[in-house]
mmCIF file of C-alpha atoms in Angstrom:
data_model
loop_
_atom_site.group_PDB
_atom_site.id
_atom_site.type_symbol
_atom_site.label_atom_id
_atom_site.label_comp_id
_atom_site.label_asym_id
_atom_site.label_seq_id
_atom_site.Cartn_x
_atom_site.Cartn_y
_atom_site.Cartn_z
ATOM 1 C CA MET A 99 4.238 -24.885 96.448
ATOM 2 C CA GLY A 100 6.423 -26.035 99.321
ATOM 3 C CA GLU A 101 7.409 -29.417 101.397
ATOM 4 C CA GLU A 102 4.399 -29.350 103.401
ATOM 5 C CA ILE A 103 1.957 -29.064 100.539
ATOM 6 C CA GLY A 104 3.966 -31.242 97.699
ATOM 7 C CA GLY A 105 6.952 -31.432 95.703
ATOM 8 C CA ILE A 106 9.312 -33.598 93.515
ATOM 9 C CA LEU A 107 10.169 -36.797 94.579
ATOM 10 C CA PRO A 108 13.642 -37.773 95.080
ATOM 11 C CA PRO A 109 14.962 -40.829 92.689
ATOM 12 C CA GLU A 110 15.626 -43.399 95.319
ATOM 13 C CA ALA A 111 11.557 -42.408 96.761
ATOM 14 C CA ILE A 112 10.483 -42.510 92.952
ATOM 15 C CA ALA A 113 11.801 -46.525 92.943
ATOM 16 C CA TYR A 114 9.583 -47.884 95.662
ATOM 17 C CA GLN A 115 6.283 -46.294 94.150
ATOM 18 C CA GLU A 116 4.126 -49.165 92.602
ATOM 19 C CA ASP A 117 3.542 -46.174 89.806
ATOM 20 C CA ARG A 118 5.852 -44.354 88.885
ATOM 21 C CA HIS A 119 5.473 -40.757 89.838
ATOM 22 C CA TYR A 120 7.427 -37.325 90.094
ATOM 23 C CA VAL A 121 5.411 -35.055 91.727
ATOM 24 C CA TYR A 122 3.054 -35.758 94.503
ATOM 25 C CA LEU A 123 0.254 -34.114 96.551
ATOM 26 C CA SER A 124 0.536 -33.476 100.246
ATOM 27 C CA HIS A 125 -1.523 -36.221 102.730
ATOM 28 C CA ASP A 126 -3.552 -32.955 103.939
ATOM 29 C CA SER A 127 -6.284 -31.269 101.681
ATOM 30 C CA LEU A 128 -8.739 -28.619 101.936
ATOM 31 C CA GLN A 129 -12.319 -29.702 100.800
ATOM 32 C CA PHE A 130 -14.976 -26.794 100.546
ATOM 33 C CA ASN A 131 -18.656 -27.380 100.722
ATOM 34 C CA PRO A 132 -20.315 -26.635 97.205
ATOM 35 C CA THR A 133 -22.654 -24.638 99.378
ATOM 36 C CA ASP A 134 -19.752 -22.094 100.366
ATOM 37 C CA SER A 135 -20.675 -18.834 98.641
ATOM 38 C CA SER A 136 -17.023 -17.409 98.284
ATOM 39 C CA VAL A 137 -13.358 -19.135 98.493
ATOM 40 C CA PHE A 138 -10.468 -16.890 98.506
ATOM 41 C CA PHE A 139 -6.454 -17.563 98.956
ATOM 42 C CA ASP A 140 -4.201 -15.108 100.542
ATOM 43 C CA GLU A 141 -0.686 -15.061 99.281
ATOM 44 C CA LEU A 142 0.689 -13.205 102.002
ATOM 45 C CA ASN A 143 -0.299 -15.541 104.960
ATOM 46 C CA ASP A 144 -0.386 -18.896 103.153
ATOM 47 C CA GLN A 145 -4.258 -18.896 104.203
ATOM 48 C CA VAL A 146 -7.571 -19.740 102.289
ATOM 49 C CA ILE A 147 -10.508 -17.681 103.595
ATOM 50 C CA VAL A 148 -14.139 -19.259 103.140
ATOM 51 C CA TYR A 149 -16.804 -17.068 103.466
ATOM 52 C CA ARG A 150 -20.122 -18.665 104.287
ATOM 53 C CA ASN A 151 -22.961 -16.035 104.988
ATOM 54 C CA PRO A 152 -22.603 -14.459 107.328
ATOM 55 C CA HIS A 153 -19.575 -16.002 108.668
ATOM 56 C CA PHE A 154 -15.622 -15.763 107.706
ATOM 57 C CA PHE A 155 -13.543 -18.885 108.167
ATOM 58 C CA VAL A 156 -9.742 -18.713 107.949
ATOM 59 C CA LEU A 157 -7.818 -22.024 107.097
ATOM 60 C CA SER A 158 -4.441 -22.760 107.287
ATOM 61 C CA PHE A 159 -2.820 -24.358 104.181
ATOM 62 C CA HIS A 160 -2.227 -27.270 106.494
ATOM 63 C CA GLY A 161 -5.755 -27.837 106.653
ATOM 64 C CA ASN A 162 -6.452 -26.483 110.180
ATOM 65 C CA LYS A 163 -9.449 -24.522 111.150
ATOM 66 C CA MET A 164 -8.095 -21.352 112.776
ATOM 67 C CA ASP A 165 -10.658 -18.734 113.610
ATOM 68 C CA ASP A 166 -14.568 -18.310 113.182
ATOM 69 C CA ILE A 167 -14.726 -14.605 112.846
ATOM 70 C CA ASP A 168 -18.372 -13.503 112.933
ATOM 71 C CA LEU A 169 -19.542 -10.584 110.881
ATOM 72 C CA SER A 170 -23.220 -11.246 111.004
ATOM 73 C CA TYR A 171 -23.749 -7.788 110.929
ATOM 74 C CA GLN A 172 -22.543 -7.836 107.114
ATOM 75 C CA ASN A 173 -26.163 -9.207 106.290
ATOM 76 C CA SER A 174 -26.774 -6.514 103.422
ATOM 77 C CA HIS A 175 -23.665 -7.768 101.715
ATOM 78 C CA GLU A 176 -24.230 -11.446 99.912
ATOM 79 C CA ASN A 177 -21.816 -11.484 97.083
ATOM 80 C CA ILE A 178 -18.367 -11.086 98.276
ATOM 81 C CA VAL A 179 -15.271 -10.813 95.631
ATOM 82 C CA GLY A 180 -11.871 -10.799 97.712
ATOM 83 C CA ALA A 181 -11.093 -11.081 101.621
ATOM 84 C CA LYS A 182 -7.548 -10.910 102.941
ATOM 85 C CA CYS A 183 -6.129 -11.029 106.513
ATOM 86 C CA SER A 184 -3.440 -8.498 108.025
ATOM 87 C CA PRO A 185 -0.324 -9.905 108.821
ATOM 88 C CA ASP A 186 -0.948 -9.864 112.443
ATOM 89 C CA GLY A 187 -4.385 -11.358 111.685
ATOM 90 C CA HIS A 188 -5.822 -8.112 113.216
ATOM 91 C CA CYS A 189 -7.713 -6.853 110.163
ATOM 92 C CA LEU A 190 -9.508 -8.300 107.431
ATOM 93 C CA ALA A 191 -9.903 -6.222 104.287
ATOM 94 C CA ILE A 192 -13.404 -7.329 102.235
ATOM 95 C CA ARG A 193 -14.195 -6.296 98.699
ATOM 96 C CA TYR A 194 -17.979 -6.122 97.695
ATOM 97 C CA SER A 195 -17.412 -4.861 94.089
ATOM 98 C CA PHE A 196 -14.592 -2.631 92.274
ATOM 99 C CA ARG A 197 -15.923 0.252 94.002
ATOM 100 C CA ASN A 198 -17.204 -1.057 97.608
ATOM 101 C CA LEU A 199 -14.280 -2.224 99.825
ATOM 102 C CA GLU A 200 -14.211 -2.416 103.479
ATOM 103 C CA LEU A 201 -11.494 -2.656 106.142
ATOM 104 C CA VAL A 202 -12.390 -4.509 109.429
ATOM 105 C CA ASN A 203 -11.141 -4.446 112.986
ATOM 106 C CA LEU A 204 -11.253 -7.890 113.863
ATOM 107 C CA LEU A 205 -10.733 -7.152 117.854
ATOM 108 C CA THR A 206 -13.238 -4.574 118.008
ATOM 109 C CA LEU A 207 -15.544 -5.013 114.712
ATOM 110 C CA GLU A 208 -15.323 -1.443 113.978
ATOM 111 C CA ALA A 209 -15.416 -1.097 110.107
ATOM 112 C CA ILE A 210 -14.501 1.480 107.821
ATOM 113 C CA THR A 211 -14.777 2.202 104.008
ATOM 114 C CA LEU A 212 -11.682 1.407 102.203
ATOM 115 C CA THR A 213 -11.541 4.068 98.939
ATOM 116 C CA PRO A 214 -8.564 4.793 96.680
ATOM 117 C CA LYS A 215 -7.331 8.361 97.466
ATOM 118 C CA LYS A 216 -5.173 9.337 94.589
ATOM 119 C CA TRP A 217 -7.648 8.324 92.217
ATOM 120 C CA PRO A 218 -11.136 8.014 94.205
ATOM 121 C CA GLN A 219 -13.193 6.816 91.002
ATOM 122 C CA ALA A 220 -11.049 4.284 89.850
ATOM 123 C CA ASN A 221 -12.217 0.623 90.072
ATOM 124 C CA VAL A 222 -10.313 -1.353 92.493
ATOM 125 C CA PHE A 223 -8.856 -5.229 91.205
ATOM 126 C CA ASP A 224 -7.330 -6.282 94.089
ATOM 127 C CA VAL A 225 -6.217 -5.269 97.826
ATOM 128 C CA PHE A 226 -2.779 -6.440 99.294
ATOM 129 C CA TRP A 227 -1.099 -6.603 102.687
ATOM 130 C CA THR A 228 2.337 -6.314 102.949
ATOM 131 C CA GLN A 229 4.892 -6.952 105.864
ATOM 132 C CA LEU A 230 6.256 -3.540 105.102
ATOM 133 C CA GLU A 231 5.452 -0.731 107.684
ATOM 134 C CA ASN A 232 5.752 2.262 105.430
ATOM 135 C CA HIS A 233 3.597 0.257 102.733
ATOM 136 C CA GLU A 234 1.226 -1.568 104.640
ATOM 137 C CA ILE A 235 -2.046 -2.038 102.312
ATOM 138 C CA ILE A 236 -1.977 -1.836 98.403
ATOM 139 C CA LEU A 237 -4.921 -0.778 96.305
ATOM 140 C CA ALA A 238 -4.400 -2.128 92.642
ATOM 141 C CA THR A 239 -6.946 0.163 90.652
ATOM 142 C CA SER A 240 -7.309 0.765 86.904
ATOM 143 C CA ASN A 241 -5.295 3.525 87.362
ATOM 144 C CA GLY A 242 -2.220 2.295 88.942
ATOM 145 C CA LEU A 243 -0.912 1.337 92.389
ATOM 146 C CA GLU A 244 -1.700 3.155 95.520
ATOM 147 C CA PHE A 245 0.267 2.514 98.836
ATOM 148 C CA LEU A 246 -1.443 3.095 101.872
ATOM 149 C CA GLN A 247 -0.054 3.330 105.854
ATOM 150 C CA MET A 248 -2.261 2.682 109.072
ATOM 151 C CA LYS A 249 -2.242 5.756 111.115
ATOM 152 C CA LYS A 250 -0.397 5.224 114.563
ATOM 153 C CA GLY A 251 -3.208 4.671 116.977
ATOM 154 C CA GLU A 252 -5.979 5.303 114.929
ATOM 155 C CA PHE A 253 -8.028 2.867 112.623
ATOM 156 C CA LYS A 254 -7.686 4.950 109.425
ATOM 157 C CA THR A 255 -5.437 4.780 106.574
ATOM 158 C CA LYS A 256 -3.109 7.596 104.716
ATOM 159 C CA LEU A 257 -1.700 7.583 101.239
ATOM 160 C CA VAL A 258 2.132 6.976 101.212
ATOM 161 C CA THR A 259 2.771 7.143 97.359
ATOM 162 C CA HIS A 260 1.296 5.889 94.352
ATOM 163 C CA LYS A 261 2.482 4.562 90.961
ATOM 164 C CA SER A 262 0.517 5.098 87.813
ATOM 165 C CA VAL A 263 -0.458 2.652 85.104
ATOM 166 C CA SER A 264 -2.107 3.919 82.037
ATOM 167 C CA LYS A 265 -5.378 1.467 81.675
ATOM 168 C CA ALA A 266 -4.244 -0.955 84.044
ATOM 169 C CA SER A 267 -6.562 -4.189 83.592
ATOM 170 C CA TRP A 268 -5.324 -6.579 85.857
ATOM 171 C CA VAL A 269 -2.735 -7.345 88.791
ATOM 172 C CA LYS A 270 -0.686 -9.899 90.666
ATOM 173 C CA TYR A 271 1.534 -10.295 93.742
ATOM 174 C CA ASN A 272 4.364 -12.614 94.749
ATOM 175 C CA ALA A 273 4.180 -11.962 98.312
ATOM 176 C CA GLU A 274 7.625 -14.227 98.874
ATOM 177 C CA GLU A 275 9.518 -12.093 96.788
ATOM 178 C CA ASN A 276 7.354 -8.734 97.431
ATOM 179 C CA ILE A 277 6.767 -8.103 93.695
ATOM 180 C CA ILE A 278 3.777 -6.639 92.352
ATOM 181 C CA VAL A 279 2.821 -7.186 88.310
ATOM 182 C CA VAL A 280 0.362 -4.822 86.621
ATOM 183 C CA GLY A 281 -1.024 -5.557 83.092
ATOM 184 C CA GLY A 282 -1.370 -2.486 81.344
ATOM 185 C CA ASN A 283 -3.616 -1.163 78.300
ATOM 186 C CA GLN A 284 -6.378 -2.662 76.696
ATOM 187 C CA GLN A 285 -4.759 -5.849 75.871
ATOM 188 C CA GLY A 286 -3.566 -6.421 79.143
ATOM 189 C CA ASN A 287 0.021 -7.230 77.397
ATOM 190 C CA SER A 288 2.171 -4.499 78.653
ATOM 191 C CA LEU A 289 3.759 -5.236 81.927
ATOM 192 C CA HIS A 290 4.624 -2.967 84.488
ATOM 193 C CA ILE A 291 6.692 -4.716 87.528
ATOM 194 C CA PHE A 292 7.605 -3.477 90.854
ATOM 195 C CA GLN A 293 9.602 -4.801 93.848
ATOM 196 C CA LEU A 294 8.985 -3.285 97.226
ATOM 197 C CA SER A 295 11.504 -3.138 100.025
ATOM 198 C CA ALA A 296 11.765 -1.607 103.473
ATOM 199 C CA SER A 297 13.164 1.853 102.021
ATOM 200 C CA ASN A 298 11.630 2.513 98.813
ATOM 201 C CA ILE A 299 10.012 0.768 95.393
ATOM 202 C CA ILE A 300 11.661 -0.530 93.108
ATOM 203 C CA GLN A 301 10.213 -0.394 88.998
ATOM 204 C CA TYR A 302 11.418 -2.672 86.470
ATOM 205 C CA PRO A 303 11.747 -1.579 82.702
ATOM 206 C CA LYS A 304 8.374 -1.760 81.153
ATOM 207 C CA PHE A 305 8.302 -4.629 78.579
ATOM 208 C CA ASP A 306 5.216 -6.092 76.280
ATOM 209 C CA ILE A 307 4.154 -9.370 75.930
ATOM 210 C CA ASP A 308 3.781 -11.053 72.380
ATOM 211 C CA VAL A 309 0.271 -11.129 71.158
ATOM 212 C CA ALA A 310 -0.791 -13.276 67.996
ATOM 213 C CA HIS A 311 -3.845 -11.018 67.201
ATOM 214 C CA LYS A 312 -4.761 -7.393 67.859
ATOM 215 C CA ASN A 313 -7.824 -8.344 69.493
ATOM 216 C CA THR A 314 -5.611 -10.989 71.905
ATOM 217 C CA VAL A 315 -6.395 -10.204 75.796
ATOM 218 C CA ILE A 316 -3.598 -11.358 78.201
ATOM 219 C CA ASP A 317 -5.408 -13.369 80.991
ATOM 220 C CA GLN A 318 -3.748 -12.709 84.255
ATOM 221 C CA LYS A 319 -4.076 -16.392 85.073
ATOM 222 C CA ASN A 320 -1.513 -16.985 82.370
ATOM 223 C CA VAL A 321 1.088 -15.053 83.909
ATOM 224 C CA VAL A 322 3.477 -16.114 86.742
ATOM 225 C CA ILE A 323 6.412 -13.720 87.963
ATOM 226 C CA CYS A 324 8.893 -15.771 89.847
ATOM 227 C CA ARG A 325 12.694 -16.123 90.640
ATOM 228 C CA LEU A 326 14.535 -18.777 89.140
ATOM 229 C CA TYR A 327 18.644 -19.505 89.786
ATOM 230 C CA THR A 328 18.191 -15.785 91.254
ATOM 231 C CA VAL A 329 16.982 -14.439 88.289
ATOM 232 C CA LEU A 330 13.347 -12.644 88.136
ATOM 233 C CA CYS A 331 11.433 -14.239 85.445
ATOM 234 C CA CYS A 332 8.049 -13.730 83.903
ATOM 235 C CA LEU A 333 6.206 -16.475 82.775
ATOM 236 C CA HIS A 334 3.914 -16.550 79.909
ATOM 237 C CA ILE A 335 1.384 -18.891 78.623
ATOM 238 C CA ASP A 336 0.409 -18.207 75.245
ATOM 239 C CA THR A 337 -2.774 -20.273 74.797
ATOM 240 C CA THR A 338 -2.747 -19.775 70.874
ATOM 241 C CA ASN A 339 0.340 -21.063 69.999
ATOM 242 C CA LYS A 340 0.206 -23.410 73.103
ATOM 243 C CA LYS A 341 3.842 -22.572 74.230
ATOM 244 C CA LEU A 342 5.333 -21.418 77.655
ATOM 245 C CA ILE A 343 7.328 -17.923 76.852
ATOM 246 C CA VAL A 344 9.845 -17.096 79.406
ATOM 247 C CA TYR A 345 11.146 -13.355 80.001
ATOM 248 C CA ARG A 346 14.312 -12.584 82.375
ATOM 249 C CA VAL A 347 13.414 -9.241 83.931
ATOM 250 C CA TYR A 348 16.396 -7.298 85.111
ATOM 251 C CA LYS A 349 17.068 -3.585 86.177
ATOM 252 C CA GLU A 350 18.578 -2.640 82.936
ATOM 253 C CA GLY A 351 16.196 -4.629 80.873
ATOM 254 C CA VAL A 352 13.907 -7.326 79.784
ATOM 255 C CA SER A 353 15.086 -10.082 77.592
ATOM 256 C CA ARG A 354 13.369 -12.957 75.947
ATOM 257 C CA SER A 355 14.457 -16.436 76.073
ATOM 258 C CA PRO A 356 14.654 -17.942 72.748
ATOM 259 C CA GLN A 357 13.942 -21.350 74.413
ATOM 260 C CA GLU A 358 10.403 -22.110 74.366
ATOM 261 C CA ILE A 359 8.219 -24.780 75.753
ATOM 262 C CA ASP A 360 5.606 -26.784 73.952
ATOM 263 C CA LEU A 361 2.656 -27.192 75.849
ATOM 264 C CA TYR A 362 0.568 -29.203 73.792
ATOM 265 C CA SER A 363 -2.466 -27.500 75.126
ATOM 266 C CA GLU A 364 -4.398 -24.061 76.111
ATOM 267 C CA ASN A 365 -4.887 -25.490 79.520
ATOM 268 C CA VAL A 366 -2.476 -25.541 81.656
ATOM 269 C CA SER A 367 -1.247 -24.267 85.138
ATOM 270 C CA ILE A 368 2.387 -23.805 86.492
ATOM 271 C CA SER A 369 3.911 -25.046 89.607
ATOM 272 C CA ILE A 370 7.496 -24.215 91.087
ATOM 273 C CA VAL A 371 9.372 -26.204 93.318
ATOM 274 C CA ASP A 372 13.161 -25.638 93.704
ATOM 275 C CA ASN A 373 13.790 -23.705 90.534
ATOM 276 C CA ILE A 374 12.371 -26.453 88.627
ATOM 277 C CA LEU A 375 8.985 -25.958 86.399
ATOM 278 C CA VAL A 376 6.064 -28.144 86.852
ATOM 279 C CA LEU A 377 3.539 -27.740 84.140
ATOM 280 C CA HIS A 378 -0.160 -29.639 84.906
ATOM 281 C CA ASN A 379 -1.912 -30.309 81.493
ATOM 282 C CA ILE A 380 -5.432 -30.308 82.943
ATOM 283 C CA ASP A 381 -6.927 -32.089 79.775
ATOM 284 C CA THR A 382 -4.644 -35.062 80.082
ATOM 285 C CA LYS A 383 -4.064 -35.031 83.553
ATOM 286 C CA LEU A 384 -0.064 -35.185 83.398
ATOM 287 C CA SER A 385 2.436 -33.050 84.847
ATOM 288 C CA MET A 386 5.949 -32.390 82.754
ATOM 289 C CA ILE A 387 9.117 -31.328 84.483
ATOM 290 C CA TYR A 388 11.385 -28.682 83.129
ATOM 291 C CA ASP A 389 14.731 -27.300 84.119
ATOM 292 C CA LEU A 390 15.455 -23.863 82.014
ATOM 293 C CA LYS A 391 19.295 -25.132 82.532
ATOM 294 C CA ILE A 392 18.783 -28.079 80.322
ATOM 295 C CA PRO A 393 18.620 -27.592 76.761
ATOM 296 C CA LYS A 394 16.372 -30.818 76.547
ATOM 297 C CA PHE A 395 12.813 -30.240 77.075
ATOM 298 C CA PRO A 396 11.252 -32.015 79.188
ATOM 299 C CA PHE A 397 14.109 -33.996 80.850
ATOM 300 C CA LEU A 398 11.310 -36.329 82.441
ATOM 301 C CA ASN A 399 8.847 -38.070 80.603
ATOM 302 C CA PRO A 400 5.175 -36.769 81.254
ATOM 303 C CA LEU A 401 3.647 -38.633 84.146
ATOM 304 C CA PRO A 402 0.363 -38.032 86.409
ATOM 305 C CA LEU A 403 0.348 -36.399 89.813
ATOM 306 C CA TYR A 404 0.804 -38.825 92.620
ATOM 307 C CA LEU A 405 -1.995 -39.006 95.704
ATOM 308 C CA PRO A 406 -1.001 -40.570 98.436
ATOM 309 C CA PRO A 407 -2.756 -43.657 98.991
ATOM 310 C CA SER A 408 -3.028 -43.330 102.656
ATOM 311 C CA SER A 409 -5.309 -39.938 102.649
ATOM 312 C CA LEU A 410 -7.700 -41.402 100.029
ATOM 313 C CA LYS A 411 -7.972 -44.643 101.709
ATOM 314 C CA GLU A 412 -8.950 -42.930 104.748
ATOM 315 C CA TYR A 413 -11.226 -40.156 103.126
ATOM 316 C CA VAL A 414 -13.252 -43.678 101.253
ATOM 317 C CA ASN A 415 -13.171 -45.645 104.487
ATOM 318 C CA LYS A 416 -14.575 -42.780 106.736
ATOM 319 C CA ASN A 417 -17.550 -42.329 104.190
ATOM 320 C CA ASN A 418 -17.676 -46.192 103.867
ATOM 321 C CA ASN A 419 -18.269 -46.323 107.805
ATOM 322 C CA ILE A 420 -20.490 -43.489 108.240
ATOM 323 C CA LYS A 421 -22.389 -45.168 105.078
ATOM 324 C CA ASN A 422 -22.327 -48.758 106.756
ATOM 325 C CA GLU A 423 -23.662 -47.091 109.925
ATOM 326 C CA LYS A 424 -26.739 -45.397 108.768
ATOM 327 C CA THR A 425 -27.514 -48.929 106.997
ATOM 328 C CA LYS A 426 -27.308 -50.633 109.803
ATOM 329 C CA GLN A 427 -29.313 -48.315 111.833
ATOM 330 C CA GLU A 428 -32.060 -48.333 109.025
ATOM 331 C CA LYS A 429 -32.099 -52.367 109.348
ATOM 332 C CA LEU A 430 -32.567 -52.335 113.216
ATOM 333 C CA TYR A 431 -35.148 -49.982 113.060
ATOM 334 C CA ASN A 432 -37.006 -51.229 110.518
ATOM 335 C CA ASN A 433 -36.907 -54.722 112.096
ATOM 336 C CA GLY A 434 -37.779 -53.465 115.505
ATOM 337 C CA CYS A 435 -40.835 -51.904 114.248
ATOM 338 C CA SER A 436 -42.081 -55.043 112.207
ATOM 339 C CA ILE A 437 -41.310 -57.385 115.104
ATOM 340 C CA CYS A 438 -43.458 -54.800 117.079
ATOM 341 C CA LEU A 439 -46.127 -54.941 114.440
ATOM 342 C CA PHE A 440 -45.580 -58.733 114.342
ATOM 343 C CA ALA A 441 -46.592 -58.603 118.135
ATOM 344 C CA ILE A 442 -49.537 -56.538 117.612
ATOM 345 C CA LEU A 443 -50.766 -58.656 114.787
ATOM 346 C CA TYR A 444 -50.553 -62.161 117.074
ATOM 347 C CA ALA A 445 -52.664 -60.202 119.792
ATOM 348 C CA LEU A 446 -55.360 -58.974 117.365
ATOM 349 C CA LEU A 447 -55.498 -62.506 115.557
ATOM 350 C CA THR A 448 -55.783 -64.419 118.841
ATOM 351 C CA ARG A 449 -58.820 -62.691 119.317
ATOM 352 C CA SER A 450 -60.786 -62.834 115.925
ATOM 353 C CA ASN A 451 -62.709 -65.561 114.832
ATOM 354 C CA ALA A 452 -60.503 -66.638 111.935
ATOM 355 C CA VAL A 453 -59.556 -70.573 111.588
ATOM 356 C CA LYS A 454 -56.634 -71.766 113.169
ATOM 357 C CA THR A 455 -54.884 -72.358 109.677
ATOM 358 C CA GLU A 456 -55.316 -69.161 108.867
ATOM 359 C CA LYS A 457 -54.050 -67.596 111.629
ATOM 360 C CA SER A 458 -50.576 -69.985 110.973
ATOM 361 C CA GLU A 459 -50.645 -68.860 107.321
ATOM 362 C CA LEU A 460 -50.515 -64.979 108.134
ATOM 363 C CA LEU A 461 -47.905 -65.427 110.797
ATOM 364 C CA CYS A 462 -45.525 -67.611 108.925
ATOM 365 C CA SER A 463 -45.714 -64.934 105.721
ATOM 366 C CA ILE A 464 -45.056 -61.864 108.526
ATOM 367 C CA ILE A 465 -42.188 -64.399 109.774
ATOM 368 C CA GLU A 466 -40.830 -64.473 105.927
ATOM 369 C CA ARG A 467 -41.025 -60.733 105.526
ATOM 370 C CA ILE A 468 -38.982 -59.624 108.697
ATOM 371 C CA THR A 469 -36.525 -62.237 107.796
ATOM 372 C CA ASN A 470 -36.136 -60.327 104.098
ATOM 373 C CA ASN A 471 -35.564 -57.172 105.614
ATOM 374 C CA THR A 472 -38.832 -55.602 103.801
ATOM 375 C CA SER A 473 -39.284 -51.893 104.701
ATOM 376 C CA PHE A 474 -41.439 -50.461 107.855
ATOM 377 C CA PHE A 475 -44.022 -48.909 105.305
ATOM 378 C CA ALA A 476 -44.391 -52.142 103.368
ATOM 379 C CA ASP A 477 -45.411 -54.257 106.675
ATOM 380 C CA VAL A 478 -47.660 -51.955 107.569
ATOM 381 C CA LEU A 479 -49.693 -52.242 104.296
ATOM 382 C CA PHE A 480 -49.351 -55.810 104.255
ATOM 383 C CA ILE A 481 -50.559 -56.235 107.560
ATOM 384 C CA LYS A 482 -53.547 -53.782 107.549
ATOM 385 C CA ASN A 483 -54.639 -55.481 104.608
ATOM 386 C CA GLU A 484 -54.602 -59.199 106.036
ATOM 387 C CA ILE A 485 -56.225 -57.985 109.744
ATOM 388 C CA ASN A 486 -59.061 -56.936 107.277
ATOM 389 C CA GLU A 487 -59.352 -60.021 105.486
ATOM 390 C CA VAL A 488 -59.295 -62.243 108.601
ATOM 391 C CA GLY A 489 -62.063 -60.059 110.558
#
């Protein structure tokens, strides 16, 4: 969460808000059509990739449309479970399933199958790009991590090294810190943390997240890896006890913080801004702010997120203008059609044998219907019946 997409309001700014808010959303937002088949977030490039069969749309986090990548030859693959661009934007890694992956050269549209080289039969949970030349692509598999490199001058990959993880069940990647977390064993609570660098791969001590029951399975969305005050931390949302557990990760070992944060809900998401934890309660739509250096939790009262009114107003006005313009055009069309019918009816009546009184009454009724903006089709039926009566 950065300055462009949101943040925490400074005290002087809070004082000027009509309703007090600590956390705000940006003016720019990305809106997706419900018919989009797949939407993915690219953590390395800060991009959102939208797949609408058979096209890929790459959107920056500021809402600006970038490249419209036509992959129409991929019509046979309607279901896509993942897509990420290389740092230079020349390649696209696509996951169709745990076993079916593809690497596409966006300059030549050449495509090659991407499969694990160390463990060919393993399931692939995810694919990550890095900005490191010696570890350009990472395949996160059910047996561990495979680090691949693109061959010079060729559109091929080669295995550089690998890291085994027994019974890996999920993986998360922090692109800013170049850190990968893999959840091992059947419960996914045995964490393996790796930090990438240009020269080597650092593996932190393995540790287990405490679980309430033997059958409890750790969901990757409830684990966040981050750096707070220069210390690498692993945050676990304990949905059973409705608490946030903080683990401090060092090269020498891992320590669990004695401070536990009450979440009051199991449906919580986390944002991190300038070493501050912002916990969003999805049920109550309130956000709580915590600083691990301050023993009092939370140090501010929970308040809802602040949505800038300008963006909401612009969105509402835009839709209202479209709706009003459409209604105006419909009225003009209906009235125009009704007036044409009125002219036709008048011509017919002047040639009919109806008495003058009947003609006048019928013309008055038609004028009244047009004045009241009756629909074109209702006028057609009305005029047809009246013409039949007056002959």
